[in-house]
């Protein structure tokens, strides 16, 4: 039984009836309070409204829902695990959109060990996908902190990266084929699992990274990798970001492909985690301004990998790049190091007042960028905690100034969000960097594209949008700045 607002238009009532008929009453949520978890974003910064939330069971139901909404000009907001940090997966406040959540489409459909591929539905969580691969003796290497709730469809729609991109690439690199439903209900499929296929435009790449604005990804064929048989992990204090870049170069020289992760962590980032999780302890006795988590993995024996890591650290010490290091002596140690790194994100969410700048910069410039951006931010917000961390190996740092403890999140963000993110993003753009390395654009960074994309790029993106979503119904207001057709 559904209780819907008396303000509904007759056409809306007709749409709701149609939605219930397609997905079933239980999978069509219409009561505002029940919709709330689907209309509020992960960081609780965006609070939208929806006509309904539907949870289709399969691609055919997704197709029927989209065809119905297309016929009635109803906007549709695709949603996976709703872990977007940029407000990319929730509706606006108009209340006229249907949120289409893919969590019921959570089946791993095939693992082909000879082809080293896994075919699965978009609603499979990243954690479940990794577990299914491991159970089959393989590795699906995408690794991000939100893996328990983020879904493969959302990872694809934002071209997710995470902590193993240095070795394995991001979702775009890990995907061989997808299935997606177009705004009018047509189904596009390239679920062929081919590593080579040069038959016209590589259309899957339009949908990957488009944040649900061109089509709704419903399934994918992903690459599987050999499971590593050895890993070596160290928590290393470095003199400064320049020293970190030099150490990375040394690590790649010595260990080549075995360098799987190289994560930079600033002192304030580690302090934030230790303060919010007192049960954890710092790997090194002294406090340091800059640290790096290095992970080597291989299919060989642990001894030679350990020797490689020790060689890198010794060289780093000799060259004055490394001031201290703790090498994981067990899997438990390695897991403890990784927990300190992975917890930074949630520790920021718990603290509130985090200005997230997900920057990528050529590695040759990243250390200077950190120095200049830090000086600019501290000139604007002298007491901000400089939580700077992340995937330095990919040239990607999460440059996330955090509110001082004695300032409320609301006040700090009100006073600083615009001017700090503008300064940091502006500097990245001038350095030929990116203002969103892995988190996507959503709503949060949409208008910033006007400052960093050329008019040709914006025109082309709008031309693609108009070609695939001529009624501008899919995830309206996300990614593309300006109004439909103005670019
Ligand atoms: C990470 C998580 C998002 C953030 O931890 O690598 O991508 O910036 C981030 O809190
Ligand atoms: Zn990240």
Short mmCIF file of C-alpha atoms and ligand atoms in Angstrom, two decimals:
data_model
loop_
_atom_site.label_atom_id
_atom_site.label_comp_id
_atom_site.label_asym_id
_atom_site.label_seq_id
_atom_site.Cartn_x
_atom_site.Cartn_y
_atom_site.Cartn_z
CA UNK A 1 0.00 0.00 0.00
CA UNK A 2 1.57 3.32 -0.89
CA UNK A 3 0.97 6.66 0.78
CA UNK A 4 1.80 9.40 -1.64
CA UNK A 5 1.53 13.15 -1.42
CA UNK A 6 -1.92 14.60 -2.35
CA UNK A 7 -0.01 17.15 -4.37
CA UNK A 8 0.87 14.53 -6.97
CA UNK A 9 -0.14 15.30 -10.51
CA UNK A 10 -2.43 12.82 -12.25
CA UNK A 11 0.45 11.94 -14.62
CA UNK A 12 2.70 11.24 -11.64
CA UNK A 13 0.08 8.87 -10.26
CA UNK A 14 0.06 7.12 -13.61
CA UNK A 15 3.86 6.88 -13.56
CA UNK A 16 3.85 5.50 -10.02
CA UNK A 17 1.31 2.90 -11.02
CA UNK A 18 3.52 1.98 -13.96
CA UNK A 19 6.62 1.75 -11.76
CA UNK A 20 4.86 -0.54 -9.28
CA UNK A 21 3.74 -2.75 -12.14
CA UNK A 22 7.33 -3.04 -13.42
CA UNK A 23 9.35 -3.58 -10.24
CA UNK A 24 6.63 -4.70 -7.83
CA UNK A 25 5.10 -2.77 -4.92
CA UNK A 26 7.86 -3.71 -2.48
CA UNK A 27 10.57 -2.43 -4.82
CA UNK A 28 8.84 0.90 -5.38
CA UNK A 29 9.41 3.18 -2.37
CA UNK A 30 7.13 6.21 -2.27
CA UNK A 31 6.96 7.33 1.37
CA UNK A 32 9.31 10.29 1.89
CA UNK A 33 10.79 9.01 5.15
CA UNK A 34 11.53 5.63 3.56
CA UNK A 35 13.17 7.38 0.61
CA UNK A 36 15.44 9.49 2.81
CA UNK A 37 18.47 7.10 2.80
CA UNK A 38 18.35 7.24 -1.01
CA UNK A 39 17.90 11.01 -1.30
CA UNK A 40 20.65 12.06 1.12
CA UNK A 41 24.27 11.75 0.01
CA UNK A 42 27.07 9.87 1.79
CA UNK A 43 28.48 13.05 3.38
CA UNK A 44 25.01 14.33 4.37
CA UNK A 45 25.65 17.55 2.45
CA UNK A 46 22.95 17.09 -0.20
CA UNK A 47 19.33 16.40 0.78
CA UNK A 48 17.05 15.81 -2.19
CA UNK A 49 13.49 14.63 -2.79
CA UNK A 50 12.12 12.01 -5.15
CA UNK A 51 8.84 10.98 -6.71
CA UNK A 52 9.85 7.40 -5.92
CA UNK A 53 12.82 5.11 -5.40
CA UNK A 54 12.74 1.93 -7.49
CA UNK A 55 14.92 -1.13 -7.04
CA UNK A 56 14.74 -3.13 -10.28
CA UNK A 57 15.64 -6.82 -10.22
CA UNK A 58 17.20 -7.04 -13.68
CA UNK A 59 18.15 -5.22 -16.86
CA UNK A 60 14.72 -5.71 -18.41
CA UNK A 61 13.10 -3.91 -15.48
CA UNK A 62 15.66 -1.10 -15.73
CA UNK A 63 14.81 -0.82 -19.42
CA UNK A 64 11.07 -0.73 -18.74
CA UNK A 65 11.47 1.90 -16.00
CA UNK A 66 13.55 4.12 -18.25
CA UNK A 67 11.15 3.72 -21.17
CA UNK A 68 8.23 4.70 -18.91
CA UNK A 69 10.09 7.73 -17.52
CA UNK A 70 11.20 8.71 -21.03
CA UNK A 71 7.58 8.63 -22.22
CA UNK A 72 6.47 10.83 -19.30
CA UNK A 73 9.59 13.06 -19.21
CA UNK A 74 10.47 11.98 -15.69
CA UNK A 75 14.12 12.54 -14.62
CA UNK A 76 15.95 9.44 -13.40
CA UNK A 77 18.85 9.45 -10.92
CA UNK A 78 20.90 6.22 -11.11
CA UNK A 79 22.30 5.07 -7.76
CA UNK A 80 24.60 2.29 -6.61
CA UNK A 81 25.96 2.29 -3.06
CA UNK A 82 25.35 6.06 -2.74
CA UNK A 83 28.97 6.59 -1.66
CA UNK A 84 29.61 9.51 -4.02
CA UNK A 85 31.56 12.30 -2.31
CA UNK A 86 30.45 14.84 -4.92
CA UNK A 87 26.67 14.55 -4.54
CA UNK A 88 26.53 12.63 -7.79
CA UNK A 89 23.97 9.98 -6.86
CA UNK A 90 21.09 11.83 -5.17
CA UNK A 91 18.22 13.87 -6.65
CA UNK A 92 17.82 17.62 -6.29
CA UNK A 93 15.03 19.17 -4.23
CA UNK A 94 12.46 19.32 -7.04
CA UNK A 95 10.91 16.01 -5.99
CA UNK A 96 10.07 15.05 -9.59
CA UNK A 97 12.81 12.48 -10.19
CA UNK A 98 12.83 8.72 -9.81
CA UNK A 99 15.88 7.31 -8.05
CA UNK A 100 16.84 4.00 -9.64
CA UNK A 101 18.93 2.00 -7.19
CA UNK A 102 20.75 -1.08 -8.50
CA UNK A 103 21.41 -2.92 -5.26
CA UNK A 104 19.04 -5.83 -6.10
CA UNK A 105 21.07 -6.55 -9.24
CA UNK A 106 23.86 -8.17 -7.26
CA UNK A 107 24.76 -11.40 -9.01
CA UNK A 108 28.19 -12.51 -10.19
CA UNK A 109 27.14 -14.19 -13.43
CA UNK A 110 30.32 -15.86 -14.64
CA UNK A 111 34.00 -16.27 -13.75
CA UNK A 112 36.02 -17.48 -16.73
CA UNK A 113 39.36 -18.67 -15.36
CA UNK A 114 40.92 -19.27 -18.76
CA UNK A 115 39.90 -15.83 -20.02
CA UNK A 116 40.64 -14.27 -16.61
CA UNK A 117 37.35 -12.36 -16.62
CA UNK A 118 34.38 -11.94 -14.31
CA UNK A 119 30.92 -10.99 -15.58
CA UNK A 120 28.65 -9.45 -12.97
CA UNK A 121 25.69 -7.19 -12.42
CA UNK A 122 26.20 -3.53 -11.49
CA UNK A 123 24.75 -3.89 -8.00
CA UNK A 124 27.48 -6.26 -6.79
CA UNK A 125 29.47 -4.51 -4.09
CA UNK A 126 33.19 -4.13 -4.70
CA UNK A 127 33.83 -6.25 -1.61
CA UNK A 128 31.66 -9.08 -2.96
CA UNK A 129 33.33 -8.85 -6.36
CA UNK A 130 36.80 -9.06 -4.80
CA UNK A 131 35.70 -11.99 -2.63
CA UNK A 132 34.22 -13.88 -5.58
CA UNK A 133 37.46 -13.41 -7.52
CA UNK A 134 39.56 -14.57 -4.57
CA UNK A 135 37.35 -17.62 -4.02
CA UNK A 136 38.10 -18.49 -7.64
CA UNK A 137 41.85 -18.03 -7.07
CA UNK A 138 42.10 -14.67 -8.76
CA UNK A 139 42.41 -10.99 -7.83
CA UNK A 140 40.02 -8.23 -8.82
CA UNK A 141 42.44 -5.42 -7.91
CA UNK A 142 40.27 -2.32 -7.46
CA UNK A 143 40.75 -1.37 -3.78
CA UNK A 144 38.94 1.55 -2.11
CA UNK A 145 37.95 2.20 1.48
CA UNK A 146 34.19 2.14 0.78
CA UNK A 147 34.32 -1.35 -0.79
CA UNK A 148 31.74 -2.73 1.60
CA UNK A 149 29.04 -0.42 0.29
CA UNK A 150 30.15 0.92 -3.09
CA UNK A 151 28.96 -1.10 -6.07
CA UNK A 152 30.64 -2.06 -9.34
CA UNK A 153 28.16 0.08 -11.29
CA UNK A 154 29.10 3.14 -9.27
CA UNK A 155 32.81 2.29 -9.55
CA UNK A 156 32.33 2.21 -13.31
CA UNK A 157 30.24 5.37 -13.52
CA UNK A 158 32.94 7.32 -11.69
CA UNK A 159 35.91 5.40 -13.14
CA UNK A 160 37.01 4.69 -9.58
CA UNK A 161 40.69 4.46 -8.70
CA UNK A 162 41.81 3.68 -5.14
CA UNK A 163 45.06 2.36 -3.72
CA UNK A 164 46.20 -0.12 -6.38
CA UNK A 165 45.93 2.01 -9.52
CA UNK A 166 49.73 2.31 -9.64
CA UNK A 167 49.97 -1.42 -10.41
CA UNK A 168 46.61 -2.28 -11.99
CA UNK A 169 45.01 0.91 -13.29
CA UNK A 170 41.53 2.29 -12.63
CA UNK A 171 38.10 0.93 -13.55
CA UNK A 172 38.46 2.06 -17.17
CA UNK A 173 41.61 -0.08 -17.41
CA UNK A 174 40.01 -3.05 -15.66
CA UNK A 175 36.87 -3.26 -17.81
CA UNK A 176 36.49 -5.23 -21.04
CA UNK A 177 32.79 -4.75 -21.66
CA UNK A 178 29.61 -3.31 -20.18
CA UNK A 179 25.86 -3.42 -20.53
CA UNK A 180 24.01 -0.12 -20.15
CA UNK A 181 20.43 1.04 -20.57
CA UNK A 182 19.87 4.28 -22.50
CA UNK A 183 17.44 6.97 -21.38
CA UNK A 184 14.76 5.69 -23.78
CA UNK A 185 15.09 2.10 -22.53
CA UNK A 186 17.24 0.70 -25.33
CA UNK A 187 19.90 -1.74 -24.08
CA UNK A 188 23.53 -1.34 -25.18
CA UNK A 189 25.71 -4.38 -24.59
CA UNK A 190 29.39 -5.11 -25.15
CA UNK A 191 29.62 -7.97 -22.62
CA UNK A 192 32.14 -9.88 -24.72
CA UNK A 193 35.22 -10.14 -22.55
CA UNK A 194 37.62 -9.36 -25.38
CA UNK A 195 40.96 -7.70 -24.72
CA UNK A 196 41.11 -6.73 -28.37
CA UNK A 197 38.13 -5.49 -30.37
CA UNK A 198 38.63 -2.72 -32.91
CA UNK A 199 35.19 -2.69 -34.53
CA UNK A 200 34.23 0.99 -34.55
CA UNK A 201 33.96 3.42 -31.65
CA UNK A 202 34.74 2.01 -28.20
CA UNK A 203 31.29 2.98 -26.94
CA UNK A 204 31.70 1.50 -23.44
CA UNK A 205 34.18 4.28 -22.70
CA UNK A 206 31.39 6.85 -23.09
CA UNK A 207 29.45 5.33 -20.19
CA UNK A 208 32.45 4.62 -17.94
CA UNK A 209 33.13 7.79 -15.95
CA UNK A 210 29.96 9.58 -17.14
CA UNK A 211 28.36 9.39 -13.67
CA UNK A 212 25.06 8.01 -14.95
CA UNK A 213 24.38 10.99 -17.20
CA UNK A 214 24.43 9.06 -20.50
CA UNK A 215 23.12 5.62 -19.59
CA UNK A 216 22.68 3.31 -16.59
CA UNK A 217 25.38 0.64 -16.41
CA UNK A 218 23.71 -2.66 -15.50
CA UNK A 219 26.51 -5.23 -15.96
CA UNK A 220 30.19 -5.50 -16.79
CA UNK A 221 32.96 -7.86 -17.79
CA UNK A 222 35.99 -7.16 -15.62
CA UNK A 223 39.58 -8.31 -15.89
CA UNK A 224 40.92 -10.70 -13.27
CA UNK A 225 44.59 -10.78 -12.25
CA UNK A 226 46.76 -13.49 -10.72
CA UNK A 227 46.55 -13.56 -6.92
CA UNK A 228 49.89 -12.30 -5.53
CA UNK A 229 51.80 -14.92 -3.53
CA UNK A 230 53.96 -12.43 -1.66
CA UNK A 231 53.67 -8.89 -0.36
CA UNK A 232 56.00 -6.55 1.51
CA UNK A 233 54.69 -3.40 3.20
CA UNK A 234 56.50 -0.56 4.96
CA UNK A 235 55.46 2.64 6.72
CA UNK A 236 58.21 5.12 5.90
CA UNK A 237 58.97 8.60 7.25
CA UNK A 238 60.28 10.83 4.48
CA UNK A 239 61.82 14.27 4.68
CA UNK A 240 59.18 15.95 2.51
CA UNK A 241 57.04 15.30 -0.60
CA UNK A 242 60.05 15.83 -2.86
CA UNK A 243 61.83 13.02 -0.99
CA UNK A 244 58.70 10.89 -1.41
CA UNK A 245 58.77 11.34 -5.19
CA UNK A 246 62.49 10.45 -5.28
CA UNK A 247 61.79 7.36 -3.14
CA UNK A 248 59.01 6.32 -5.53
CA UNK A 249 61.42 6.63 -8.46
CA UNK A 250 63.90 4.45 -6.58
CA UNK A 251 61.20 1.90 -5.77
CA UNK A 252 60.15 1.66 -9.41
CA UNK A 253 63.80 1.33 -10.48
CA UNK A 254 64.40 -1.55 -8.07
CA UNK A 255 61.02 -3.30 -8.01
CA UNK A 256 59.35 -2.27 -11.28
CA UNK A 257 55.84 -3.73 -11.62
CA UNK A 258 55.96 -5.08 -8.07
CA UNK A 259 55.32 -1.55 -6.74
CA UNK A 260 51.61 -1.91 -6.09
CA UNK A 261 50.84 1.04 -3.81
CA UNK A 262 52.64 4.22 -2.82
CA UNK A 263 50.45 6.33 -0.54
CA UNK A 264 51.50 9.69 0.89
CA UNK A 265 50.27 10.57 4.41
CA UNK A 266 50.78 13.97 6.06
CA UNK A 267 51.34 14.29 9.81
CA UNK A 268 47.93 15.91 10.40
CA UNK A 269 46.24 13.09 8.48
CA UNK A 270 47.79 10.45 10.75
CA UNK A 271 47.09 12.52 13.86
CA UNK A 272 43.43 12.79 12.85
CA UNK A 273 43.12 9.01 12.61
CA UNK A 274 44.95 8.34 15.89
CA UNK A 275 42.82 10.89 17.73
CA UNK A 276 39.61 9.39 16.44
CA UNK A 277 40.75 5.79 16.90
CA UNK A 278 42.91 5.72 20.05
CA UNK A 279 43.05 1.93 19.84
CA UNK A 280 45.37 2.30 16.84
CA UNK A 281 49.02 3.20 17.27
CA UNK A 282 51.53 5.00 15.09
CA UNK A 283 54.01 2.64 13.37
CA UNK A 284 56.98 4.92 14.22
CA UNK A 285 58.02 6.25 17.64
CA UNK A 286 58.47 9.89 16.59
CA UNK A 287 56.00 12.21 14.88
CA UNK A 288 56.76 13.05 11.26
CA UNK A 289 55.40 15.68 8.86
CA UNK A 290 55.38 13.27 5.89
CA UNK A 291 55.08 9.53 5.60
CA UNK A 292 54.60 7.01 2.83
CA UNK A 293 52.96 3.60 2.84
CA UNK A 294 54.76 1.40 0.30
CA UNK A 295 53.42 -1.98 -0.82
CA UNK A 296 55.21 -4.41 -3.09
CA UNK A 297 53.45 -7.57 -4.30
CA UNK A 298 54.53 -10.35 -6.65
CA UNK A 299 53.87 -13.91 -7.73
CA UNK A 300 57.27 -14.95 -6.39
CA UNK A 301 58.66 -15.73 -2.95
CA UNK A 302 58.41 -13.44 0.06
CA UNK A 303 62.15 -13.44 0.77
CA UNK A 304 63.16 -11.80 -2.50
CA UNK A 305 60.38 -9.24 -2.20
CA UNK A 306 61.44 -8.40 1.35
CA UNK A 307 65.02 -8.02 0.14
CA UNK A 308 63.84 -5.67 -2.61
CA UNK A 309 61.95 -3.53 -0.10
CA UNK A 310 64.91 -3.41 2.27
CA UNK A 311 67.15 -2.39 -0.62
CA UNK A 312 64.81 0.47 -1.49
CA UNK A 313 64.71 1.66 2.13
CA UNK A 314 68.48 1.40 2.56
CA UNK A 315 69.03 3.41 -0.59
CA UNK A 316 66.46 5.91 0.67
CA UNK A 317 68.28 6.22 4.00
CA UNK A 318 71.66 6.63 2.30
CA UNK A 319 70.27 9.41 0.08
CA UNK A 320 68.65 11.18 3.02
CA UNK A 321 65.15 10.62 1.60
CA UNK A 322 64.04 8.30 4.40
CA UNK A 323 64.35 9.30 8.08
CA UNK A 324 62.74 6.20 9.62
CA UNK A 325 60.79 3.14 8.55
CA UNK A 326 58.77 0.27 9.97
CA UNK A 327 58.62 -2.85 7.81
CA UNK A 328 55.56 -5.06 8.37
CA UNK A 329 56.81 -8.27 10.00
CA UNK A 330 53.47 -10.00 9.57
CA UNK A 331 50.14 -9.79 7.75
CA UNK A 332 48.72 -8.26 10.92
CA UNK A 333 51.33 -5.49 10.78
CA UNK A 334 50.55 -4.82 7.14
CA UNK A 335 46.84 -4.72 7.87
CA UNK A 336 47.46 -2.28 10.75
CA UNK A 337 49.42 0.03 8.45
CA UNK A 338 46.66 -0.13 5.83
CA UNK A 339 43.98 0.53 8.44
CA UNK A 340 45.72 3.76 9.45
CA UNK A 341 45.73 4.79 5.78
CA UNK A 342 42.17 3.70 4.95
CA UNK A 343 40.67 5.29 8.07
CA UNK A 344 41.71 8.81 7.02
CA UNK A 345 38.59 9.23 4.91
CA UNK A 346 36.09 8.25 7.59
CA UNK A 347 38.02 10.21 10.21
CA UNK A 348 37.47 13.32 8.08
CA UNK A 349 33.75 12.52 7.81
CA UNK A 350 33.52 12.09 11.58
CA UNK A 351 35.34 15.40 12.15
CA UNK A 352 33.26 17.30 9.59
CA UNK A 353 34.50 20.43 7.92
CA UNK A 354 36.68 18.76 5.28
CA UNK A 355 37.31 20.66 2.06
CA UNK A 356 37.99 17.89 -0.45
CA UNK A 357 40.33 18.61 -3.32
CA UNK A 358 40.97 15.38 -5.22
CA UNK A 359 43.91 16.58 -7.29
CA UNK A 360 46.10 14.87 -9.87
CA UNK A 361 49.28 16.50 -11.09
CA UNK A 362 52.25 15.19 -13.11
CA UNK A 363 54.54 13.44 -10.62
CA UNK A 364 57.34 15.83 -11.52
CA UNK A 365 55.24 18.73 -10.19
CA UNK A 366 53.34 17.21 -7.30
CA UNK A 367 55.77 18.13 -4.52
CA UNK A 368 55.92 21.77 -5.57
CA UNK A 369 52.13 21.77 -5.91
CA UNK A 370 51.74 20.54 -2.32
CA UNK A 371 54.11 23.23 -1.04
CA UNK A 372 52.50 26.11 -2.95
CA UNK A 373 48.91 24.96 -2.32
CA UNK A 374 49.64 24.50 1.39
CA UNK A 375 51.02 28.02 1.66
CA UNK A 376 48.01 29.44 -0.16
CA UNK A 377 45.54 27.56 2.04
CA UNK A 378 47.28 28.53 5.27
CA UNK A 379 47.26 32.16 4.14
CA UNK A 380 43.48 31.86 3.82
CA UNK A 381 42.81 29.61 6.82
CA UNK A 382 45.87 29.77 9.11
CA UNK A 383 44.72 27.10 11.54
CA UNK A 384 43.37 24.58 9.04
CA UNK A 385 44.63 21.04 9.58
CA UNK A 386 46.49 20.06 6.43
CA UNK A 387 45.09 16.59 5.84
CA UNK A 388 47.00 15.69 2.67
CA UNK A 389 47.18 12.05 1.64
CA UNK A 390 46.58 9.48 -1.02
CA UNK A 391 47.79 7.93 -4.18
CA UNK A 392 51.03 9.80 -4.85
CA UNK A 393 52.12 6.94 -7.10
CA UNK A 394 49.38 7.96 -9.55
CA UNK A 395 50.13 11.67 -9.14
CA UNK A 396 46.88 11.92 -7.14
CA UNK A 397 46.65 13.49 -3.69
CA UNK A 398 43.59 14.15 -1.60
CA UNK A 399 44.41 17.69 -0.59
CA UNK A 400 41.71 18.07 2.07
CA UNK A 401 42.15 21.04 4.43
CA UNK A 402 40.19 20.28 7.58
CA UNK A 403 38.59 22.65 10.08
CA UNK A 404 40.61 23.55 13.22
CA UNK A 405 39.26 21.69 16.23
CA UNK A 406 37.86 24.85 17.80
CA UNK A 407 35.86 25.87 14.71
CA UNK A 408 32.53 24.24 13.83
CA UNK A 409 32.29 22.43 10.48
CA UNK A 410 29.52 24.77 9.33
CA UNK A 411 31.49 27.92 10.13
CA UNK A 412 34.74 26.61 8.64
CA UNK A 413 33.06 25.52 5.41
CA UNK A 414 30.97 28.68 5.16
CA UNK A 415 34.07 30.85 5.50
CA UNK A 416 36.50 28.73 3.50
CA UNK A 417 34.97 26.10 1.19
CA UNK A 418 34.67 28.34 -1.89
CA UNK A 419 37.89 30.30 -1.57
CA UNK A 420 40.06 27.35 -0.50
CA UNK A 421 38.79 24.89 -3.11
CA UNK A 422 38.98 27.64 -5.73
CA UNK A 423 42.61 28.37 -4.81
CA UNK A 424 43.64 24.70 -4.78
CA UNK A 425 41.71 23.75 -7.93
CA UNK A 426 42.94 26.88 -9.69
CA UNK A 427 46.55 26.04 -8.91
CA UNK A 428 46.06 22.44 -10.12
CA UNK A 429 44.48 23.68 -13.36
CA UNK A 430 47.32 26.12 -13.99
CA UNK A 431 49.77 23.24 -13.47
CA UNK A 432 47.91 21.21 -16.13
CA UNK A 433 46.52 19.00 -13.42
CA UNK A 434 42.99 17.72 -12.75
CA UNK A 435 40.51 18.97 -10.16
CA UNK A 436 39.00 15.49 -9.84
CA UNK A 437 41.38 12.58 -10.17
CA UNK A 438 39.00 9.84 -9.03
CA UNK A 439 35.92 11.17 -7.20
CA UNK A 440 34.11 12.52 -10.24
CA UNK A 441 32.26 15.79 -10.57
CA UNK A 442 28.67 15.21 -9.38
CA UNK A 443 27.16 18.49 -8.24
CA UNK A 444 30.02 19.60 -6.01
CA UNK A 445 32.56 20.25 -8.77
CA UNK A 446 30.15 20.80 -11.69
CA UNK A 447 30.53 24.56 -12.02
CA UNK A 448 34.29 24.35 -11.44
CA UNK A 449 34.50 22.69 -14.87
CA UNK A 450 33.85 26.12 -16.35
CA UNK A 451 37.25 27.17 -15.01
CA UNK A 452 39.20 24.17 -16.20
CA UNK A 453 37.58 22.85 -19.37
CA UNK A 454 37.94 24.57 -22.71
CA UNK A 455 34.81 25.70 -24.52
CA UNK A 456 35.46 22.99 -27.11
CA UNK A 457 35.56 20.31 -24.39
CA UNK A 458 32.33 21.61 -22.85
CA UNK A 459 30.63 21.83 -26.25
CA UNK A 460 31.68 18.28 -27.12
CA UNK A 461 30.45 16.93 -23.80
CA UNK A 462 27.09 18.65 -24.28
CA UNK A 463 26.90 17.31 -27.85
CA UNK A 464 27.45 13.78 -26.57
CA UNK A 465 24.89 14.38 -23.82
CA UNK A 466 22.30 15.66 -26.33
CA UNK A 467 22.97 12.68 -28.61
CA UNK A 468 22.48 10.04 -25.92
CA UNK A 469 20.03 11.81 -23.60
CA UNK A 470 18.13 14.25 -25.81
CA UNK A 471 15.51 14.94 -23.11
CA UNK A 472 18.20 15.53 -20.44
CA UNK A 473 16.47 13.11 -18.10
CA UNK A 474 19.44 11.10 -16.82
CA UNK A 475 21.00 12.41 -13.60
CA UNK A 476 20.10 16.03 -14.38
CA UNK A 477 22.31 18.74 -12.88
CA UNK A 478 25.33 16.45 -12.52
CA UNK A 479 28.71 16.78 -14.22
CA UNK A 480 27.86 19.25 -17.00
CA UNK A 481 27.80 22.94 -16.10
CA UNK A 482 25.34 25.34 -17.66
CA UNK A 483 21.86 24.58 -18.88
CA UNK A 484 20.99 21.95 -21.47
CA UNK A 485 21.75 23.32 -24.87
CA UNK A 486 23.46 26.50 -23.67
CA UNK A 487 26.96 25.23 -24.41
C1 LIG B 1 40.77 7.81 -0.28
C2 LIG B 1 38.47 8.75 0.02
C3 LIG B 1 37.72 10.01 -0.16
C4 LIG B 1 38.20 11.18 0.66
O1 LIG B 1 40.75 7.56 0.92
O2 LIG B 1 41.61 7.39 -1.09
O3 LIG B 1 39.47 8.52 -2.18
O4 LIG B 1 38.90 12.03 0.13
C5 LIG B 1 39.73 8.78 -0.81
O5 LIG B 1 37.88 11.22 1.83
ZN1 LIG B 2 41.42 8.10 -3.04
#
